[in-house]
Short mmCIF file of C-alpha atoms in Angstrom, two decimals:
data_model
loop_
_atom_site.label_atom_id
_atom_site.label_comp_id
_atom_site.label_asym_id
_atom_site.label_seq_id
_atom_site.Cartn_x
_atom_site.Cartn_y
_atom_site.Cartn_z
CA MET A 1 -24.00 4.80 -31.23
CA PRO A 2 -20.35 4.67 -32.24
CA MET A 3 -18.13 2.76 -29.88
CA GLY A 4 -16.91 4.84 -26.96
CA ILE A 5 -19.77 7.21 -26.50
CA GLN A 6 -21.14 5.04 -23.60
CA GLU A 7 -17.87 5.25 -21.79
CA ILE A 8 -17.68 9.01 -22.23
CA ALA A 9 -21.27 9.30 -20.94
CA THR A 10 -20.48 7.13 -17.89
CA VAL A 11 -17.34 9.31 -16.98
CA THR A 12 -19.15 12.67 -17.49
CA GLY A 13 -22.49 11.71 -16.12
CA LEU A 14 -24.15 12.94 -19.21
CA SER A 15 -26.56 11.08 -21.43
CA LYS A 16 -25.37 9.47 -24.59
CA SER A 17 -27.40 11.83 -26.76
CA THR A 18 -25.88 14.79 -25.05
CA VAL A 19 -22.35 13.40 -25.53
CA SER A 20 -23.14 12.76 -29.23
CA ARG A 21 -24.33 16.37 -29.72
CA ALA A 22 -21.24 17.66 -27.79
CA LEU A 23 -18.80 15.70 -29.91
CA ARG A 24 -20.44 17.27 -33.01
CA GLY A 25 -20.27 20.78 -31.45
CA MET A 26 -23.90 21.43 -31.93
CA PRO A 27 -25.11 24.95 -30.94
CA THR A 28 -27.68 23.45 -28.57
CA VAL A 29 -25.02 22.29 -26.25
CA ALA A 30 -23.18 24.66 -23.84
CA ASP A 31 -19.54 25.43 -24.57
CA ALA A 32 -18.46 24.20 -21.17
CA THR A 33 -20.11 20.86 -21.78
CA ILE A 34 -18.52 20.52 -25.16
CA ASP A 35 -15.09 21.20 -23.68
CA GLN A 36 -15.73 18.70 -20.91
CA VAL A 37 -16.87 15.99 -23.31
CA ARG A 38 -13.99 16.48 -25.69
CA ARG A 39 -11.42 16.47 -22.85
CA VAL A 40 -12.83 13.17 -21.54
CA ALA A 41 -12.90 11.82 -25.11
CA ASP A 42 -9.23 12.65 -25.54
CA GLU A 43 -8.28 11.04 -22.25
CA LEU A 44 -10.19 7.83 -23.27
CA GLY A 45 -8.62 7.85 -26.67
CA TYR A 46 -11.93 8.10 -28.42
CA VAL A 47 -11.67 8.71 -32.17
CA PRO A 48 -14.96 9.40 -33.97
CA SER A 49 -15.52 7.49 -37.23
CA SER A 50 -16.52 9.73 -40.10
CA ALA A 51 -17.64 6.69 -42.06
CA ALA A 52 -19.74 5.37 -39.29
CA ALA A 53 -21.29 8.73 -38.80
CA GLY A 54 -22.02 8.98 -42.49
CA LEU A 55 -23.68 5.63 -42.52
CA ALA A 56 -25.82 6.52 -39.48
CA THR A 57 -26.85 9.91 -40.55
CA GLY A 58 -26.37 10.18 -44.24
CA ARG A 59 -23.73 12.90 -43.76
CA GLN A 60 -20.09 12.93 -44.71
CA ARG A 61 -18.99 15.07 -41.74
CA ALA A 62 -17.05 17.31 -44.14
CA VAL A 63 -17.39 20.73 -45.47
CA GLY A 64 -15.76 22.00 -48.66
CA VAL A 65 -14.14 25.39 -48.63
CA VAL A 66 -13.42 27.18 -51.94
CA VAL A 67 -10.71 29.81 -52.14
CA PRO A 68 -9.49 31.85 -55.20
CA VAL A 69 -5.85 31.46 -54.01
CA ILE A 70 -4.30 30.25 -50.78
CA ASP A 71 -1.55 32.81 -50.29
CA ARG A 72 -3.48 36.02 -49.46
CA TRP A 73 -3.82 37.28 -45.93
CA PHE A 74 -7.56 37.46 -45.85
CA TYR A 75 -7.99 33.93 -47.24
CA VAL A 76 -5.42 32.39 -44.89
CA ARG A 77 -6.98 33.99 -41.81
CA ALA A 78 -10.57 33.15 -42.79
CA LEU A 79 -9.61 29.59 -43.68
CA GLY A 80 -8.01 29.19 -40.28
CA GLY A 81 -11.21 30.27 -38.63
CA VAL A 82 -13.39 27.79 -40.73
CA ASP A 83 -10.97 25.00 -39.94
CA ALA A 84 -10.85 25.65 -36.24
CA GLU A 85 -14.72 25.60 -36.00
CA LEU A 86 -15.06 22.50 -38.12
CA ARG A 87 -12.44 20.66 -36.07
CA ARG A 88 -14.28 21.79 -32.88
CA ALA A 89 -17.47 20.13 -34.34
CA GLY A 90 -15.73 17.02 -35.49
CA TYR A 91 -15.90 17.83 -39.23
CA ASP A 92 -13.21 17.55 -41.83
CA LEU A 93 -12.26 20.42 -44.23
CA VAL A 94 -11.97 19.65 -47.92
CA LEU A 95 -10.05 22.52 -49.64
CA TYR A 96 -10.70 23.54 -53.26
CA ASN A 97 -8.11 25.98 -54.52
CA LEU A 98 -9.14 27.72 -57.76
CA GLY A 99 -5.50 28.74 -58.38
CA GLY A 100 -6.18 32.42 -59.27
CA PRO A 101 -6.83 33.74 -62.78
CA GLY A 102 -4.52 31.14 -64.37
CA GLY A 103 -6.28 28.17 -62.67
CA ASP A 104 -8.90 25.96 -64.23
CA ARG A 105 -11.88 27.28 -62.38
CA GLY A 106 -14.36 25.65 -64.75
CA ARG A 107 -12.88 22.16 -64.19
CA ALA A 108 -12.93 22.67 -60.40
CA PHE A 109 -16.67 23.53 -60.37
CA ARG A 110 -17.69 20.91 -62.91
CA ARG A 111 -15.76 17.95 -61.57
CA SER A 112 -13.74 18.37 -58.42
CA MET A 113 -16.54 19.69 -56.15
CA LEU A 114 -19.12 17.24 -57.36
CA ARG A 115 -16.82 14.31 -57.01
CA HIS A 116 -16.00 14.86 -53.40
CA ARG A 117 -18.69 14.18 -50.79
CA VAL A 118 -19.27 17.09 -48.37
CA ASP A 119 -22.23 18.29 -46.40
CA GLY A 120 -21.87 21.98 -47.20
CA LEU A 121 -19.74 24.62 -48.89
CA VAL A 122 -18.03 27.79 -47.72
CA LEU A 123 -16.93 30.22 -50.53
CA LEU A 124 -14.18 32.67 -49.77
CA SER A 125 -14.77 35.99 -51.47
CA LEU A 126 -16.40 34.51 -54.57
CA VAL A 127 -19.30 35.38 -56.86
CA LEU A 128 -20.55 32.45 -58.89
CA ASP A 129 -21.54 32.81 -62.58
CA GLU A 130 -24.72 31.08 -63.73
CA THR A 131 -22.93 27.95 -64.85
CA GLU A 132 -21.05 27.58 -61.52
CA ARG A 133 -24.22 28.21 -59.48
CA ALA A 134 -26.20 25.57 -61.55
CA GLU A 135 -23.41 23.02 -61.01
CA LEU A 136 -23.31 23.57 -57.22
CA GLU A 137 -27.07 23.66 -56.88
CA LEU A 138 -27.09 20.05 -58.14
CA THR A 139 -25.40 19.03 -54.84
CA ARG A 140 -28.18 20.67 -52.77
CA HIS A 141 -25.57 21.58 -50.17
CA PRO A 142 -25.95 24.57 -47.78
CA MET A 143 -23.64 27.30 -49.06
CA ILE A 144 -22.31 30.56 -47.61
CA VAL A 145 -19.88 33.24 -48.73
CA ILE A 146 -17.22 34.95 -46.64
CA GLY A 147 -16.67 38.43 -47.98
CA GLY A 148 -18.88 40.63 -50.05
CA PRO A 149 -22.52 39.86 -50.99
CA ALA A 150 -23.13 37.25 -53.68
CA PRO A 151 -26.55 37.03 -55.43
CA GLY A 152 -28.79 34.44 -53.84
CA LEU A 153 -26.38 33.30 -51.16
CA ARG A 154 -25.94 34.24 -47.54
CA ASN A 155 -22.71 36.06 -46.69
CA VAL A 156 -20.60 36.73 -43.64
CA GLY A 157 -18.58 40.00 -43.93
CA VAL A 158 -18.38 43.64 -42.91
CA ASP A 159 -20.76 46.38 -44.15
CA ASP A 160 -18.46 47.83 -46.84
CA LEU A 161 -20.32 51.10 -47.16
CA ALA A 162 -20.16 51.51 -43.35
CA VAL A 163 -16.50 50.85 -43.05
CA THR A 164 -15.67 53.39 -45.81
CA GLU A 165 -17.81 55.90 -44.10
CA THR A 166 -15.88 55.31 -40.85
CA ALA A 167 -12.50 55.75 -42.66
CA ILE A 168 -13.55 58.97 -44.42
CA GLY A 169 -15.10 60.29 -41.14
CA HIS A 170 -11.64 59.84 -39.54
CA LEU A 171 -9.78 61.65 -42.25
CA ALA A 172 -12.25 64.48 -42.63
CA GLY A 173 -12.22 64.84 -38.86
CA LEU A 174 -8.60 65.50 -39.05
CA GLY A 175 -9.15 68.20 -41.56
CA HIS A 176 -8.37 66.36 -44.87
CA ARG A 177 -10.25 67.63 -47.87
CA GLU A 178 -7.96 66.31 -50.64
CA VAL A 179 -8.23 62.59 -50.43
CA ALA A 180 -7.29 59.94 -52.96
CA TYR A 181 -8.69 56.50 -53.24
CA LEU A 182 -6.99 53.23 -54.17
CA GLY A 183 -9.22 50.30 -55.11
CA GLY A 184 -9.71 48.37 -58.32
CA GLN A 185 -10.37 44.79 -59.03
CA ASP A 186 -8.44 42.08 -57.24
CA GLU A 187 -6.49 40.16 -59.91
CA ASP A 188 -6.75 36.93 -57.92
CA GLY A 189 -10.58 36.78 -58.10
CA MET A 190 -11.87 38.38 -54.95
CA ASN A 191 -15.56 38.98 -54.66
CA VAL A 192 -16.21 41.57 -57.30
CA ALA A 193 -18.82 43.35 -55.24
CA VAL A 194 -16.33 44.42 -52.56
CA PRO A 195 -14.26 46.83 -54.70
CA TYR A 196 -17.35 48.44 -56.06
CA LEU A 197 -19.03 48.79 -52.73
CA ARG A 198 -15.94 50.35 -51.17
CA ARG A 199 -15.49 52.80 -54.03
CA ASP A 200 -19.16 53.80 -53.81
CA GLY A 201 -18.82 54.16 -50.10
CA PHE A 202 -15.82 56.42 -50.51
CA ALA A 203 -17.68 58.66 -53.05
CA ASP A 204 -20.80 58.77 -50.86
CA ALA A 205 -18.87 59.68 -47.73
CA MET A 206 -16.90 62.41 -49.60
CA HIS A 207 -19.95 63.90 -51.24
CA ALA A 208 -21.85 63.87 -47.85
CA ARG A 209 -19.11 66.15 -46.51
CA GLY A 210 -19.11 68.40 -49.52
CA LEU A 211 -15.75 67.08 -50.58
CA ASP A 212 -14.70 66.65 -54.26
CA VAL A 213 -14.00 63.22 -55.76
CA ARG A 214 -11.49 63.63 -58.51
CA GLU A 215 -11.27 61.02 -61.18
CA ASP A 216 -7.50 61.37 -61.35
CA ARG A 217 -7.38 60.42 -57.71
CA LEU A 218 -9.30 57.20 -58.15
CA LEU A 219 -6.51 54.68 -58.71
CA ASP A 220 -6.36 50.90 -59.33
CA GLY A 221 -4.23 49.23 -56.73
CA ARG A 222 -5.42 45.66 -57.63
CA PHE A 223 -5.94 44.91 -53.90
CA SER A 224 -2.35 43.88 -53.59
CA PHE A 225 0.84 45.27 -52.08
CA ALA A 226 2.58 45.46 -55.48
CA GLY A 227 -0.49 47.27 -56.80
CA GLY A 228 -0.28 49.74 -53.97
CA VAL A 229 3.31 50.45 -54.56
CA ALA A 230 2.69 51.15 -58.31
CA ALA A 231 -0.41 53.31 -57.68
CA GLY A 232 1.28 55.24 -54.93
CA ALA A 233 4.28 55.94 -57.12
CA HIS A 234 1.99 57.33 -59.85
CA LEU A 235 0.05 59.42 -57.34
CA PHE A 236 3.22 60.93 -55.74
CA ASP A 237 4.96 61.65 -59.04
CA ARG A 238 3.05 64.98 -59.35
CA ASP A 239 3.51 68.64 -58.60
CA PRO A 240 3.53 68.78 -54.80
CA ALA A 241 0.76 71.42 -54.94
CA ASP A 242 -1.48 68.88 -56.63
CA ARG A 243 -0.77 65.92 -54.32
CA PRO A 244 -3.66 64.79 -51.99
CA THR A 245 -3.09 65.25 -48.32
CA ALA A 246 -4.41 61.73 -47.63
CA VAL A 247 -4.72 58.40 -49.36
CA PHE A 248 -7.50 55.94 -48.44
CA CYS A 249 -6.89 52.34 -49.59
CA ALA A 250 -9.64 49.73 -49.77
CA SER A 251 -7.32 47.19 -48.32
CA ASP A 252 -4.33 47.24 -45.94
CA GLU A 253 -2.20 45.35 -48.39
CA MET A 254 -2.52 48.34 -50.80
CA ALA A 255 -1.96 50.76 -48.02
CA LEU A 256 1.21 48.96 -47.04
CA GLY A 257 2.37 49.43 -50.65
CA VAL A 258 1.53 53.10 -50.58
CA LEU A 259 3.70 53.59 -47.45
CA LEU A 260 6.64 52.12 -49.37
CA ALA A 261 5.87 54.34 -52.36
CA ALA A 262 5.76 57.46 -50.13
CA SER A 263 9.08 56.55 -48.62
CA ARG A 264 10.67 56.05 -52.08
CA ALA A 265 9.28 59.44 -53.08
CA GLY A 266 10.94 61.16 -50.06
CA LEU A 267 7.62 61.83 -48.37
CA SER A 268 7.02 61.62 -44.67
CA VAL A 269 3.97 59.86 -43.26
CA PRO A 270 1.91 61.45 -41.91
CA GLY A 271 3.68 64.80 -42.22
CA ASP A 272 3.46 64.99 -46.03
CA VAL A 273 0.58 62.57 -46.59
CA SER A 274 -1.69 60.49 -44.33
CA VAL A 275 -2.34 56.86 -45.34
CA MET A 276 -5.02 54.48 -44.07
CA GLY A 277 -6.63 51.20 -45.15
CA ILE A 278 -9.22 48.60 -44.27
CA ASP A 279 -8.67 45.08 -42.93
CA GLY A 280 -6.54 44.86 -39.82
CA HIS A 281 -3.51 43.10 -41.44
CA GLU A 282 -1.00 42.20 -38.73
CA TYR A 283 1.82 44.03 -40.65
CA GLY A 284 -0.23 47.25 -40.32
CA ALA A 285 0.37 47.19 -36.55
CA VAL A 286 4.09 46.81 -37.12
CA VAL A 287 4.41 49.95 -39.40
CA GLY A 288 1.74 52.04 -37.52
CA LEU A 289 -0.99 51.93 -40.25
CA THR A 290 -4.32 53.39 -39.36
CA THR A 291 -7.09 51.05 -40.47
CA VAL A 292 -10.65 50.01 -40.14
CA ALA A 293 -10.04 46.53 -38.73
CA GLN A 294 -12.08 43.39 -39.37
CA ASP A 295 -11.50 39.83 -38.14
CA PRO A 296 -11.49 37.34 -40.99
CA GLU A 297 -10.78 34.49 -38.57
CA ALA A 298 -13.95 35.29 -36.62
CA GLN A 299 -15.83 35.51 -39.95
CA GLY A 300 -14.55 32.04 -40.87
CA ARG A 301 -15.84 30.64 -37.57
CA ALA A 302 -19.19 32.27 -37.98
CA ALA A 303 -19.50 30.96 -41.58
CA ALA A 304 -18.68 27.46 -40.48
CA ARG A 305 -21.21 27.61 -37.57
CA ALA A 306 -23.89 28.93 -39.95
CA VAL A 307 -23.33 26.01 -42.44
CA LEU A 308 -23.19 23.36 -39.76
CA ALA A 309 -26.39 24.77 -38.26
CA GLU A 310 -28.11 24.52 -41.62
CA VAL A 311 -26.72 20.99 -42.14
CA ASP A 312 -28.39 20.09 -38.82
CA GLY A 313 -31.69 21.45 -40.06
CA GLY A 314 -31.45 25.05 -38.73
CA SER A 315 -32.78 28.13 -40.47
CA ALA A 316 -30.86 29.76 -43.35
CA GLY A 317 -31.79 33.34 -42.57
CA PRO A 318 -29.58 36.37 -43.23
CA LEU A 319 -26.60 36.98 -40.97
CA PRO A 320 -25.64 40.18 -39.28
CA ALA A 321 -22.74 42.28 -40.59
CA ALA A 322 -19.45 41.35 -39.07
CA PRO A 323 -17.97 43.88 -36.68
CA ALA A 324 -15.29 46.41 -37.71
CA GLU A 325 -13.58 49.13 -35.69
CA LEU A 326 -11.41 52.17 -36.41
CA VAL A 327 -7.85 51.55 -35.20
CA VAL A 328 -5.88 54.89 -35.17
CA ARG A 329 -2.11 54.64 -35.37
CA THR A 330 0.65 56.89 -36.51
CA SER A 331 -0.01 56.96 -40.31
CA THR A 332 -2.73 59.58 -40.12
CA ALA A 333 -2.60 63.13 -38.76
CA ALA A 334 -3.94 66.63 -39.53
CA PRO A 335 -2.69 67.99 -42.89
CA ARG A 336 0.01 70.63 -42.99
CA ARG A 337 -1.87 72.65 -45.60
#
């Protein structure tokens, strides 16, 4: 046992094996016991040795996290959740930033991830191509995706069809029949399944209510604020009689852009047009954006726990969909016409 565990066991009255499991944050130990052990460890100045643990168990006590970019709201929040859970379990986080569409993604998968020693991998909103998958399979590490589904990998994320159904149910319930949709592919490399699933969910939910889905109201907002501004400007630069009464955006960042575009066009929200999104971005609360909120930090924590459980020999079964809830604010109301 690493030096110090015996002292912690003596102070807490727990066995050395329980102390060891608590320091690693294993799911078989009660949260109260983990907190007690870590509090005593801090008081005694105990610092676990990753190197010693690696020698004893064959593990590195580190998990790699792969992000397309590091400056997007969802990625930052999810990364924070992964990091919090890893720290709680005494693991280090090794970050691999692919750098967006201009980054050297191939080099990262061929060399960087294989060079660093980690026990598992968490992929944020990524779908791997065949070459990338083959490279990572060489490591034999447990892997999990946060975001939309990826072929052959477990994922933690919301049910994208269900969240779009919730959104359209809200707008239709208010009386909206003319609804535009903002989606498109994320230019920074977000999981390609998410945009398609949300667009399909929008079409299915509209058709189920007997509502038309017009091609000229399916716009590309690139899953970004700037994309939302541009798409909103295009949408609102029309004959007022041909404008939709509501705009549903597949992300809050796009919806925030649409709010700005509406303001620039001299339109009131929700008087002239209702706007809503998906995500639960904190800026949405400031401006009164109606949304279907998810919690990427909680998803990050769940993904980290799942990877660590698999590292410890647990099952790699499917995970339930992450929760999402309708949050009604001031950006949606019944249409005037």
